[in-house]
Coordinates of C-alpha atoms in Angstrom, one line a residue:
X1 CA -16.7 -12.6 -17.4
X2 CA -13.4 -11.2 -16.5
X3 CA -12.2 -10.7 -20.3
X4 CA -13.7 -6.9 -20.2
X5 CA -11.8 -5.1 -16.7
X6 CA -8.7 -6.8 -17.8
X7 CA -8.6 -5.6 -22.0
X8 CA -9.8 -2.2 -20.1
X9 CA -7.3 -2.2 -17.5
X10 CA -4.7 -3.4 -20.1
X11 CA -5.6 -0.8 -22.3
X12 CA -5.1 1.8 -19.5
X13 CA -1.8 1.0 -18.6
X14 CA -0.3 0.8 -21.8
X15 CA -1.8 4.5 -22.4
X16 CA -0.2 5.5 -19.0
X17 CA 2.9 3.9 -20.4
X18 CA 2.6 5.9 -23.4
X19 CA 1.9 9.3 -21.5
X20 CA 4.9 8.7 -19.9
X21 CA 6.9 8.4 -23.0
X22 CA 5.2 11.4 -24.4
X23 CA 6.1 13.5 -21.5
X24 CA 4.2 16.7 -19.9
X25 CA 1.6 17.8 -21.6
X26 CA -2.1 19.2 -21.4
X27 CA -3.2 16.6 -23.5
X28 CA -7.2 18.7 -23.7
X29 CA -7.6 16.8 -26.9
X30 CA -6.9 13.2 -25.6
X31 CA -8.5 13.7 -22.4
X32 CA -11.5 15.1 -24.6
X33 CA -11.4 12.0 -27.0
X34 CA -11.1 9.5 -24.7
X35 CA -14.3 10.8 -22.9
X36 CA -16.6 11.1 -25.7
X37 CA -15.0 7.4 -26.7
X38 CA -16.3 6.7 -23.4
X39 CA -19.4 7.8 -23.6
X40 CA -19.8 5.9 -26.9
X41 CA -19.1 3.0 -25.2
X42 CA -21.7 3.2 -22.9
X43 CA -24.6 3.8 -25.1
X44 CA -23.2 1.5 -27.7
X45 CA -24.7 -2.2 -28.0
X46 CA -22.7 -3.2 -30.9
X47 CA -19.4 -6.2 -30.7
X48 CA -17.4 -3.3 -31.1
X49 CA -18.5 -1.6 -28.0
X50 CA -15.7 -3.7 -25.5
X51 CA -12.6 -1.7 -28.4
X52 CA -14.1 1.6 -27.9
X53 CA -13.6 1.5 -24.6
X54 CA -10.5 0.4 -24.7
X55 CA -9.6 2.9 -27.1
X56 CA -11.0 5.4 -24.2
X57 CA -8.9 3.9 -21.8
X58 CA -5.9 4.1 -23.4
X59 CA -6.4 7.8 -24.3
X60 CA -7.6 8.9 -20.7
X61 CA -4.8 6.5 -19.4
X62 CA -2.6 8.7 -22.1
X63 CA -4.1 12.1 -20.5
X64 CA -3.7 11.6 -17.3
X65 CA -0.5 10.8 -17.2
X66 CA 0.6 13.7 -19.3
X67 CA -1.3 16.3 -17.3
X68 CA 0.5 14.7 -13.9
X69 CA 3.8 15.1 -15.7
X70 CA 2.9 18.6 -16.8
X71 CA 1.3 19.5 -13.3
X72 CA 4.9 18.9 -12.0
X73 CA 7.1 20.6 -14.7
X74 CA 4.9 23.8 -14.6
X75 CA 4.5 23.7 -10.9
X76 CA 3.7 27.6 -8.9
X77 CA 7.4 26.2 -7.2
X78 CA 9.2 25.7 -9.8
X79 CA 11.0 28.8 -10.4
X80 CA 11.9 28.7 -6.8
X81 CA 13.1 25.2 -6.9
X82 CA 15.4 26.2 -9.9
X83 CA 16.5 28.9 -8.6
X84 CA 17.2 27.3 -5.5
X85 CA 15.8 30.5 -3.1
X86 CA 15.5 30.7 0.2
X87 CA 12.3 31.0 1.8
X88 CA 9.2 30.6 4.6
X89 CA 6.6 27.9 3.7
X90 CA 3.1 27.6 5.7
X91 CA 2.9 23.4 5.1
X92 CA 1.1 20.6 6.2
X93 CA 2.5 16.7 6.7
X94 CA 1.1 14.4 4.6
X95 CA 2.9 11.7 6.3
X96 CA 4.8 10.9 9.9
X97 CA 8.8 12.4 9.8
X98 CA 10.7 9.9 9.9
X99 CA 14.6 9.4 8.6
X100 CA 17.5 7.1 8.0
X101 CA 18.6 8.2 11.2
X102 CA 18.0 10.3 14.6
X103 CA 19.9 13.4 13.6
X104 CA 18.0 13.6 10.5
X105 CA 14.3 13.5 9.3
X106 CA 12.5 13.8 6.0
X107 CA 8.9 14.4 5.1
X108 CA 6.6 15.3 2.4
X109 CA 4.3 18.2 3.1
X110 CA 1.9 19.8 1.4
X111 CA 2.6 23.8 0.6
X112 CA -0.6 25.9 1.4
X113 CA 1.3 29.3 0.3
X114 CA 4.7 30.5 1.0
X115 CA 6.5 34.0 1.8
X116 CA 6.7 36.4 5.5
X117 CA 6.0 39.6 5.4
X118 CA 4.3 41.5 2.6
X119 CA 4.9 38.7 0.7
X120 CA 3.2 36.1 3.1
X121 CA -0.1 33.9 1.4
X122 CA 1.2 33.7 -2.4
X123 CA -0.6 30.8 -3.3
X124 CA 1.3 27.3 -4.2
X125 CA -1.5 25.4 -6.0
X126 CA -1.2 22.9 -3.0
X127 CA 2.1 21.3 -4.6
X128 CA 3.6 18.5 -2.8
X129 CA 8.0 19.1 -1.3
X130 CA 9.8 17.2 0.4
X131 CA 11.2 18.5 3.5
X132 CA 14.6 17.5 4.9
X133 CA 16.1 18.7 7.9
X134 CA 18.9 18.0 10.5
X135 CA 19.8 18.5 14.1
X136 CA 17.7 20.5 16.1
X137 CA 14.9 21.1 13.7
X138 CA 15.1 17.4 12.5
X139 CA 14.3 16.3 16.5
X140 CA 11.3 19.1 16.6
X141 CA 10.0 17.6 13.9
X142 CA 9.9 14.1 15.0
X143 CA 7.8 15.1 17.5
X144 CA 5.2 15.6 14.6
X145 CA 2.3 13.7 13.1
X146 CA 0.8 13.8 9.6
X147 CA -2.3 16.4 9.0
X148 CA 0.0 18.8 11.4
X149 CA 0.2 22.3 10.2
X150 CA 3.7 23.9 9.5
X151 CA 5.5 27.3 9.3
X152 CA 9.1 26.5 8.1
X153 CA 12.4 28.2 7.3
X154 CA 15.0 27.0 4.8
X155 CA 15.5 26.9 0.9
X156 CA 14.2 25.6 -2.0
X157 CA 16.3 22.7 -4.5
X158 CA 15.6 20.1 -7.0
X159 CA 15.3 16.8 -6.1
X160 CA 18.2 14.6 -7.1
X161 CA 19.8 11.1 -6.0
X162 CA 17.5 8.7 -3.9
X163 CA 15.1 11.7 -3.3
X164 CA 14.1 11.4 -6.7
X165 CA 12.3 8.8 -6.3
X166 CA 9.6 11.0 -4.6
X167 CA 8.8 12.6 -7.8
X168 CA 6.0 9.8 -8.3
X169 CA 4.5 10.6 -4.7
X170 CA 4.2 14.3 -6.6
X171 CA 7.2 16.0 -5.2
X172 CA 7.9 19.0 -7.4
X173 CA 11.1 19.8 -5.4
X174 CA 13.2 19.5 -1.9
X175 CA 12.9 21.9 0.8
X176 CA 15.8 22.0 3.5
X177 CA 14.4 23.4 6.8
X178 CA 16.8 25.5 8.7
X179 CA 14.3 26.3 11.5
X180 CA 10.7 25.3 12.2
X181 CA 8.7 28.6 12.8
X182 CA 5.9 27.1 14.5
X183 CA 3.0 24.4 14.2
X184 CA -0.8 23.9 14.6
X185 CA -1.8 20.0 15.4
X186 CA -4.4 19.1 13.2
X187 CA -7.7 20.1 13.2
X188 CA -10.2 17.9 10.7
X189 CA -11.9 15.6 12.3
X190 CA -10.5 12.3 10.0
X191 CA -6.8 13.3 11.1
X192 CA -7.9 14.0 14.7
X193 CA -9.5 10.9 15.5
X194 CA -6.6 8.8 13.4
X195 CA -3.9 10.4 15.5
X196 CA -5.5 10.1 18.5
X197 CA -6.5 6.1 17.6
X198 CA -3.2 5.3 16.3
X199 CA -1.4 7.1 19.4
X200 CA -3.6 5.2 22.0
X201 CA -2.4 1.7 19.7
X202 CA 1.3 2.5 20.1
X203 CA 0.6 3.1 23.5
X204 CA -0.6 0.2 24.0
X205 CA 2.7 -1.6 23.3
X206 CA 4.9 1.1 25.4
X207 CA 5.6 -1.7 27.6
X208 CA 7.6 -4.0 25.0
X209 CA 11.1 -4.3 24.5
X210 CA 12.4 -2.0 21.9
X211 CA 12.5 -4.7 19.2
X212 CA 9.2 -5.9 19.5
X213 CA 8.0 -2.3 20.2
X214 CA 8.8 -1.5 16.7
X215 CA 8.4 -4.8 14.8
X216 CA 4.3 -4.4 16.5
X217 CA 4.0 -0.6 14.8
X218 CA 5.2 -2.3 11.4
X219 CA 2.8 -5.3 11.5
X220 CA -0.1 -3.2 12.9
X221 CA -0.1 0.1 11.1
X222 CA 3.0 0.0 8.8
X223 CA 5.4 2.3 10.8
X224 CA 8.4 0.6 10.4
X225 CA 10.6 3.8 11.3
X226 CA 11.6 2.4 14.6
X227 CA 12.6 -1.3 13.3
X228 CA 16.4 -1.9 13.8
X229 CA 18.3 -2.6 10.2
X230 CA 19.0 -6.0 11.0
X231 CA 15.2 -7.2 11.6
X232 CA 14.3 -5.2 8.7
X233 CA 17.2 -7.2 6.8
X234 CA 16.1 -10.5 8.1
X235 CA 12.2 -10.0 7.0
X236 CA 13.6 -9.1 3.5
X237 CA 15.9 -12.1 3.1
X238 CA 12.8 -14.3 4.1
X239 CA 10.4 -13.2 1.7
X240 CA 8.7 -12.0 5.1
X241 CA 8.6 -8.0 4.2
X242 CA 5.0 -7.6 3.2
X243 CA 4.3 -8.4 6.7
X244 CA 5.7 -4.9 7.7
X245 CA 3.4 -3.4 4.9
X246 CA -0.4 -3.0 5.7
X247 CA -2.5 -5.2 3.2
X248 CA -5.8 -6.3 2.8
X249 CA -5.3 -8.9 5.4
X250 CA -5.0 -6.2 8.0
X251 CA -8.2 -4.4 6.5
X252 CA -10.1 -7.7 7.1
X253 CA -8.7 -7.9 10.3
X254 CA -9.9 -4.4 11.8
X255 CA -13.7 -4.7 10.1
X256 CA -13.1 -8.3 11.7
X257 CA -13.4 -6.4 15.0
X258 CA -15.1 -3.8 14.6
X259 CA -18.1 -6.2 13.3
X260 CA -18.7 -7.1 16.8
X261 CA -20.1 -3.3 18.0
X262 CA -21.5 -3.2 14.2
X263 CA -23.9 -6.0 14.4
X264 CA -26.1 -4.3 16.5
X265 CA -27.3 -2.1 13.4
X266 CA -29.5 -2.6 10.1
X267 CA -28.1 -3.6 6.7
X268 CA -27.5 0.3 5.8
X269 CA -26.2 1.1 9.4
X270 CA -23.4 -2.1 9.0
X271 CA -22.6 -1.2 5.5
X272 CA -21.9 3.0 6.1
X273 CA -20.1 1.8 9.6
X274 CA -18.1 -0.5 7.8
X275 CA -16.9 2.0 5.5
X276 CA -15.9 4.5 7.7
X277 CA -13.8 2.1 9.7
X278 CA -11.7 1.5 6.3
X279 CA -11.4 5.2 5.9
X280 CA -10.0 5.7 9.5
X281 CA -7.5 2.5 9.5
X282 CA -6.3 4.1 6.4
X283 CA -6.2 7.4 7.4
X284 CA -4.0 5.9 10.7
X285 CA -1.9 3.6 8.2
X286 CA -1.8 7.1 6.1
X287 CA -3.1 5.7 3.1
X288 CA 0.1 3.9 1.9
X289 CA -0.1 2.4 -1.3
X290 CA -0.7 -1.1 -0.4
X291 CA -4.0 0.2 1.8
X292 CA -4.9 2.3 -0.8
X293 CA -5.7 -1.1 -2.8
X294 CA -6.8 -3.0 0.0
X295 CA -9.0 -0.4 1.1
X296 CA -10.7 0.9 -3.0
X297 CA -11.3 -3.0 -3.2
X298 CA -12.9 -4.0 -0.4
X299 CA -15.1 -0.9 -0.3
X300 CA -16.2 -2.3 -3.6
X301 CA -16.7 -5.4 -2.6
X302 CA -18.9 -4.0 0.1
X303 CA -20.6 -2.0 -2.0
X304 CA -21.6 -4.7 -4.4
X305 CA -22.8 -7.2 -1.7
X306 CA -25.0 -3.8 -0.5
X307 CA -26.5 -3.5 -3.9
X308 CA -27.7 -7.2 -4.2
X309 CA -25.0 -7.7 -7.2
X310 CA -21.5 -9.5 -5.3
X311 CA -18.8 -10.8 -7.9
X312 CA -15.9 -12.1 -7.8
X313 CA -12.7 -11.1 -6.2
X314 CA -10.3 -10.7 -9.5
X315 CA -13.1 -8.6 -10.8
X316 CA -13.6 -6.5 -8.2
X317 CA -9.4 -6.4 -8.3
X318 CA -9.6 -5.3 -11.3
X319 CA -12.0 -2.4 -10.9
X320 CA -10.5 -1.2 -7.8
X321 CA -6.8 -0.7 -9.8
X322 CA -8.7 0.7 -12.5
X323 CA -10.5 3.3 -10.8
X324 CA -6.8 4.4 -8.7
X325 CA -4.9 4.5 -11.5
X326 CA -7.5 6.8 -13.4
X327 CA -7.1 9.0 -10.1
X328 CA -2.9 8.4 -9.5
X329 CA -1.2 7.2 -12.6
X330 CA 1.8 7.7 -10.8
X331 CA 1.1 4.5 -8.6
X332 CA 2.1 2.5 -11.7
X333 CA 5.8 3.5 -10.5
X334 CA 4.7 2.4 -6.1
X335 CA 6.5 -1.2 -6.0
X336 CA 4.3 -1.2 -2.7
X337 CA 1.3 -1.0 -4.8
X338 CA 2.2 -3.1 -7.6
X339 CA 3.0 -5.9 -4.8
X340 CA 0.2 -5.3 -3.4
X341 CA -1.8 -5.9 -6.8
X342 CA 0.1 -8.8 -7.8
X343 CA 0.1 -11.1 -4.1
X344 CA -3.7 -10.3 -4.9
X345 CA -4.2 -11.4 -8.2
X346 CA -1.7 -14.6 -8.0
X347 CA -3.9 -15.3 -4.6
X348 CA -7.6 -14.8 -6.7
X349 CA -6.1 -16.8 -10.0
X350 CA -4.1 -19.7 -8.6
X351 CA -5.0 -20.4 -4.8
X352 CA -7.7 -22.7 -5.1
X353 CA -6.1 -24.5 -8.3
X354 CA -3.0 -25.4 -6.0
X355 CA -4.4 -26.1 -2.8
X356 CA -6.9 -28.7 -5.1
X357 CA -4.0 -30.3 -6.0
X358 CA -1.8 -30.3 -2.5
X359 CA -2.0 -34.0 -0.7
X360 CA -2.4 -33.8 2.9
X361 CA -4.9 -32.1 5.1
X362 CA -7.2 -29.4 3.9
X363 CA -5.9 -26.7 5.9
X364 CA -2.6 -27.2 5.3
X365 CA -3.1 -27.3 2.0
X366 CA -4.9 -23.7 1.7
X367 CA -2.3 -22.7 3.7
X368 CA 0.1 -23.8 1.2
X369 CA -1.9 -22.6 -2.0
X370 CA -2.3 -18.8 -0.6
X371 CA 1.5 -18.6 0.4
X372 CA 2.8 -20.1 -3.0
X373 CA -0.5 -18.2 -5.3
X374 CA 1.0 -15.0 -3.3
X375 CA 4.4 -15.8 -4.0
X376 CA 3.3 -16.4 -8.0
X377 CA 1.8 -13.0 -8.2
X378 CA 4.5 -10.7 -6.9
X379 CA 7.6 -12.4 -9.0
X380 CA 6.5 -10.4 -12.0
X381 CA 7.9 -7.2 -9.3
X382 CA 10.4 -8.8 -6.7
X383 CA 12.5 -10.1 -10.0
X384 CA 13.0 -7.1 -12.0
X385 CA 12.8 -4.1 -9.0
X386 CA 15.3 -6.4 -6.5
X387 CA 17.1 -8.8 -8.8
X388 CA 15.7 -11.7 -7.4
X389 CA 13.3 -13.4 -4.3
X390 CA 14.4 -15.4 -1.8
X391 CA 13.6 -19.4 -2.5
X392 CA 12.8 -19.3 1.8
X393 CA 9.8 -16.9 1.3
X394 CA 7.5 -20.2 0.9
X395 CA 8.2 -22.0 3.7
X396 CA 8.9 -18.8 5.9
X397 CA 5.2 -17.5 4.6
X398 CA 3.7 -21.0 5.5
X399 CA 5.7 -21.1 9.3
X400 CA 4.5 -17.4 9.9
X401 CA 0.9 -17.4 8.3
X402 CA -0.6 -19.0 11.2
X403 CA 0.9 -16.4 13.9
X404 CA -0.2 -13.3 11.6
X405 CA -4.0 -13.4 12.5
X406 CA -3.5 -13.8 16.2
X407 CA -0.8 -11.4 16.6
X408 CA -3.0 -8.7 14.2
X409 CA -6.6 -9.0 16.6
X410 CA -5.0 -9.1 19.7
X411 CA -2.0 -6.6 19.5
X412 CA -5.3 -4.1 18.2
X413 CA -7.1 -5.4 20.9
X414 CA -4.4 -5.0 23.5
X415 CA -3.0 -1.9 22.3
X416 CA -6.5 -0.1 22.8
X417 CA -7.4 -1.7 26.1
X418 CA -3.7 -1.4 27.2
X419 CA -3.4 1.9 25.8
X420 CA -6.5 3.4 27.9
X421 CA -5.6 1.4 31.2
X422 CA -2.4 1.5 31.0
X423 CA -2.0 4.8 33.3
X424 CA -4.2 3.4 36.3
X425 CA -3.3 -0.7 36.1
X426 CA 0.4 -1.0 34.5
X427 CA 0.5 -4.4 36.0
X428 CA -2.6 -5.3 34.0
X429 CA -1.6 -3.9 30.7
X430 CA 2.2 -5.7 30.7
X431 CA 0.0 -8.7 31.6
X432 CA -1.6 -8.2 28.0
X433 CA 1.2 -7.6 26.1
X434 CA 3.2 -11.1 26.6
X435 CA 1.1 -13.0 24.2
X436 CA 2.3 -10.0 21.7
X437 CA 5.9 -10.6 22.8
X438 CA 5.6 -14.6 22.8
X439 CA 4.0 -13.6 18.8
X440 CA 6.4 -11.7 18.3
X441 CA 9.1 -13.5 19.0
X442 CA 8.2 -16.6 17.4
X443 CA 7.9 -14.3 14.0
X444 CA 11.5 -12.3 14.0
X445 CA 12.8 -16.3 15.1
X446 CA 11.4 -17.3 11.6
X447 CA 12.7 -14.6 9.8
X448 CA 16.0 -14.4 11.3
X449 CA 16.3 -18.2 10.4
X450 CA 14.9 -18.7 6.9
X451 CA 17.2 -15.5 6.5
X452 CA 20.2 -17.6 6.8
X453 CA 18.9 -19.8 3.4
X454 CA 21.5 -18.4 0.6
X455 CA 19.1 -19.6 -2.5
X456 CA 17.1 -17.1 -4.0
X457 CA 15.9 -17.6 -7.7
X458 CA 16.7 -15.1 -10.0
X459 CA 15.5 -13.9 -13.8
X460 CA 16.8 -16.7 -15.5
X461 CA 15.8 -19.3 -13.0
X462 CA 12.2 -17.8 -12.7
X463 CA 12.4 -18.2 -16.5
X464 CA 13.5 -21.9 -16.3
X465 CA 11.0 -22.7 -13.6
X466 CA 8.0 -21.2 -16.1
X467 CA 9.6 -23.2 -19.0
X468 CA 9.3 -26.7 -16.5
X469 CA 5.9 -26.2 -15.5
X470 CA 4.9 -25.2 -19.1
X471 CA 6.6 -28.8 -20.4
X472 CA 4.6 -29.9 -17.3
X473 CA 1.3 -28.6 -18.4
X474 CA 1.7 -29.8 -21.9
X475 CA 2.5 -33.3 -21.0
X476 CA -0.3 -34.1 -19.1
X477 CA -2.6 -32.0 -21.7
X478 CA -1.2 -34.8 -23.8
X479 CA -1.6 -37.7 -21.8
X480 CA -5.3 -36.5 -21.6
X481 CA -5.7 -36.4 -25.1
X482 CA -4.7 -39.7 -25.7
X483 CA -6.4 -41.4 -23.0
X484 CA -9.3 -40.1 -24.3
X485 CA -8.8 -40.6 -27.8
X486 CA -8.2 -44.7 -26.8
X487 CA -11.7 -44.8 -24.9
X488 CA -14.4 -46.6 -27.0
X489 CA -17.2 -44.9 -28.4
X490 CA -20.7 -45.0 -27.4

C-alpha cells in the first residue's frame, strides 16, 4: 500500500515548510524528538504506529531545514561576505563555468580554506560561493571542469538579485575573481574518469554544426551552455525543455547499454556494475537535480529487485524523494527537481489509466498516455513557477518521443566510438554523426514549429479544465450507479 510513503513524505514536507518559516536554527531538541519518535515507530505494532512517524517526519523535516538555514547564516564566510573583504581562496568546482555570455563566467566552488601568506589554510568548513568573474579570468576559467582545484584572487560580497537564487544550492556568499592564481585538474578517481568519459562524448560530436553540437551536449549530458537563445526559446515554448535536462529516461538509456558488457557477470556482479554506471553518468551530468532523482530511484529499484522484494514505481518514487530531501531540504526550492518528481508521479498514477482509455493502436496510445500523464504531473510546477504551459507541449512531446530513444543510444554510442577514432579515421567518424544531425534536426524542426502555437493554459484555465473533468468523472460515476441500480436482482 502506497498510503504510508505518501502521509510520511507529506508529513516531511510540511515540516520542511515549517523549518523554513521558523528560520535558522539548531533545532537539537527537534532533531532529537523526531528521532526517538522514529524509533518508536519502528518498534511500535500499534494503529498508531503510521502518526508517530509522521510526527517524526515532520519534526526531522522541521530540523533539517533549520540547521541548513542556520549552517548558512553562521557560516566560517560570513564575516567576510559582510564585510565584503578582499581575499585568496584555495576552491574546488562543483560544477562546469559556464555564463550568460563569453566575456563572463560564473561557478559555484567549494572553499577548502582561504588566506596567502601567514594567513594561508584558515579553515572554511567547506562552505559553498559562487564565483563570478569577467574578461581574462572569465576565458581561463572556461577552460575548466568541475572537481578542478582552484587558487583565486578577488573579494568577498553577499549574494543579491538573480544570484540569489543560489542560496538553495548552499551559496553562503559571491566571490568576484580578479585573477586565477593557479589550478590542479582533479585528482579522485570518480571526477577523473567522468571528465575524461564526458570529454571523449563531446568529442565525439566535434564534427556537428554548431547548433546541433550544442543541442547533442544538452540532450545527452544536460550541458546546455553552448545552446543559442533562440533554440533554447523554441524548446521552452513547446513544452520540449525537459529534453535538455537529464531524467530518468537518459538513466535507463545508459544501463540500457551498458547491459550488453554487463551480462557477462553473476546476479551480484550485474547489480554492483549497474550501480556504478548510475554513479558515473551522474557524476558526468554533475548530479543535477533532475539525475539526482532519477538516479536515488532507480538505485532503489535495483536494489529491491536484488533483494528478492521489487514494488512498485510510485513507491519506490516516493522513498527515493524521501530519503533526498531528509539529506537536501533545500531541493524543495530546485524547479528541476520538483519537475522531475512530478512528470514521474503523473507518469506512475495516470499513464496506464489513459492510454486504457485512448482508441486507436496500442502504441500510439502509450505514447499518448506517457506524454499527457507527464504533462498532468508537472502543471502543479510549470503554472505557478512560469505563469503558465504551453497547450503545444502534448502534441510536440508525442511528435518528438519517438526520436528521443534513438538519438540518446546512438549519439552515446557515436560519441565514444567517434570520440576514440576520430583522430586516425575523420572520414569514418563524420560518417557516424549524420544520423545525429538527421535526429537532430527533425527535433529543433518540432520545436521551432509547435513554438509558433500562441495558446498556453494558464491558472485559471488549468483550474477550469480540472473543474470539466471533475463534472466529467461525476457524471459517469452517476450513470454507473443508475445502471446498476435498474439491473434485476438475482
Amino acid at each position: 500500500m502506497l498510503t504510508g510513503p505518501v502521509a510520511l513524505l507529506g508529513a516531511l514536507v510540511a515540516g520542511i515548510l515549517a523549518g523554513e518559516r521558523l528560520g535558522p536554527s539548531s533545532a537539537w531538541v527537534a532533531l532529537i524528538v523526531g528521532f526517538a519518535a522514529a524509533s518508536v515507530g519502528l518498534l511500535c505494532r500499534s494503529p498508531a504506529r503510521l502518526l508517530i512517524a509522521m510526527l517524526a517526519c515532520t519534526l526531522i523535516g522541521t530540523a533539517v531545514m533549520q540547521r541548513a538555514l542556520d549552517g548558512q547564516l553562521h557560516s566560517p564566510l560570513g564575516v567576510v561576505v559582510d564585510a565584503r573583504a578582499t581575499g585568496v581562496v584555495h576552491a574546488t568546482l562543483i560544477g562546469d563555468p559556464g555564463g550568460a555570455s563569453r566575456f563572463t563566467t560564473h561557478v559555484l566552488i567549494r572553499v577548502v580554506s582561504m588566506g596567502s601568506g601567514p594567513r594561508a589554510g584558515t579553515d572554511t568548513g567547506g562552505r559553498v560561493l559562487l564565483a563570478t568573474a569577467s574578461g581574462d579570468v572569465a576565458a581561463r576559467l572556461r577552460l575548466l571542469e568541475a572537481g578542478d582545484a582552484v587558487v583565486l584572487r578577488g573579494w568577498f560580497h553577499p549574494l543579491k538579485g538573480f544570484d540569489a537564487r543560489t542560496r538553495w544550492r548552499h551559496a553562503v556568499g559571491a566571490f568576484g575573481a580578479t585573477d586565477l592564481l593557479g589550478f590542479v585538474p582533479a585528482r579522485s578517481a570518480l571526477p577523473v574518469a567522468a571528465n575524461r568519459l564526458r570529454a571523449l562524448v563531446l568529442h565525439g560530436g566535434n564534427r556537428l554544426p554548431p547548433a546541433e553540437r550544442a543541442l547533442m551536449a544538452g540532450f545527452l549530458l544536460g550541458d546546455t551552455r553552448q545552446v543559442p537563445p533562440q533554440v533554447i526559446a523554441d524548446f521552452r515554448n513547446a513544452g520540449l525543455s525537459h529534453l535538455l535536462a537529464v531524467s530518468g529516461e537518459n538513466v535507463a538509456f545508459v544501463l540500457l547499454l551498458a547491459s550488453w558488457g554487463l551480462r557477462r557477470f553473476g546476479l551480484r556482479g550485474r547489480f554492483i556494475g549497474a550501480l556504478a554506471v548510475i554513479v558515473l553518468f551522474g557524476a558526468m551530468t554533475r548530479w543535477e537535480p533532475s539525475v539526482l532523482r532519477a538516479s536515488v530511484m532507480i538505485g532503489c529499484a535495483m536494489t529491491a529487485r536484488f533483494m528478492g522484494r521489487p514494488t512498485s514505481g510510485l513507491r519506490v518514487l516516493m522513498l527515493a524523494v524521501l530519503a533526498l530531501l531528509l539529506v537536501d531540504p533545500f531541493l524543495m526550492h530546485s524547479v528541476g527537481f520538483l519537475l522531475s518528481c512530478g512528470a514521474s508521479a503523473g507518469i506512475a498514477l495516470f499513464a496506464e489509466p489513459i492510454a486504457r482509455r485512448l482508441p486507436g493502436p496500442r502504441w500510439l496510445g502509450e505514447s499518448l498516455g506517457v506524454t499527457t500523464a507527464a504533462q498532468v504531473g508537472v502543471a502543479p510546477v510549470l503554472i505557478p513557477v512560469f505563469g503558465s504551459m504551453p497547450l503545444a507541449a502534448l502534441p510536440a512531446n508525442v511528435l518528438a518521443a519517438p526520436l528521443v530513444g534513438p538519438l540518446t543510444i546512438w549519439g552515446l554510442l557515436a560519441g565514444v566510438v567517434g570520440g576514440v577514432v576520430g583522430r586516425w579515421s575523420p572520414g569514418f567518424a563524420s560518417l557516424l554523426e549524420l544520423p545525429s544531425r538527421a535526429l537532430l534536426d527533425a527535433v529543433m524542426g518540432i520545436a521551432h514549429a509547435m513554438a509558433q502555437l500562441p495558446v498556453a493554459v494558464d491558472g485559471r484555465a488549468a483550474w477550469a479544465l480540472i473543474g470539466l473533468g471533475a463534472l466529467g468523472a461525476a457524471a459517469r460515476t452517476g450513470n454507473r450507479l443508475r445502471r446498476d441500480a435498474q439491473l434485476p436482482a438475482r
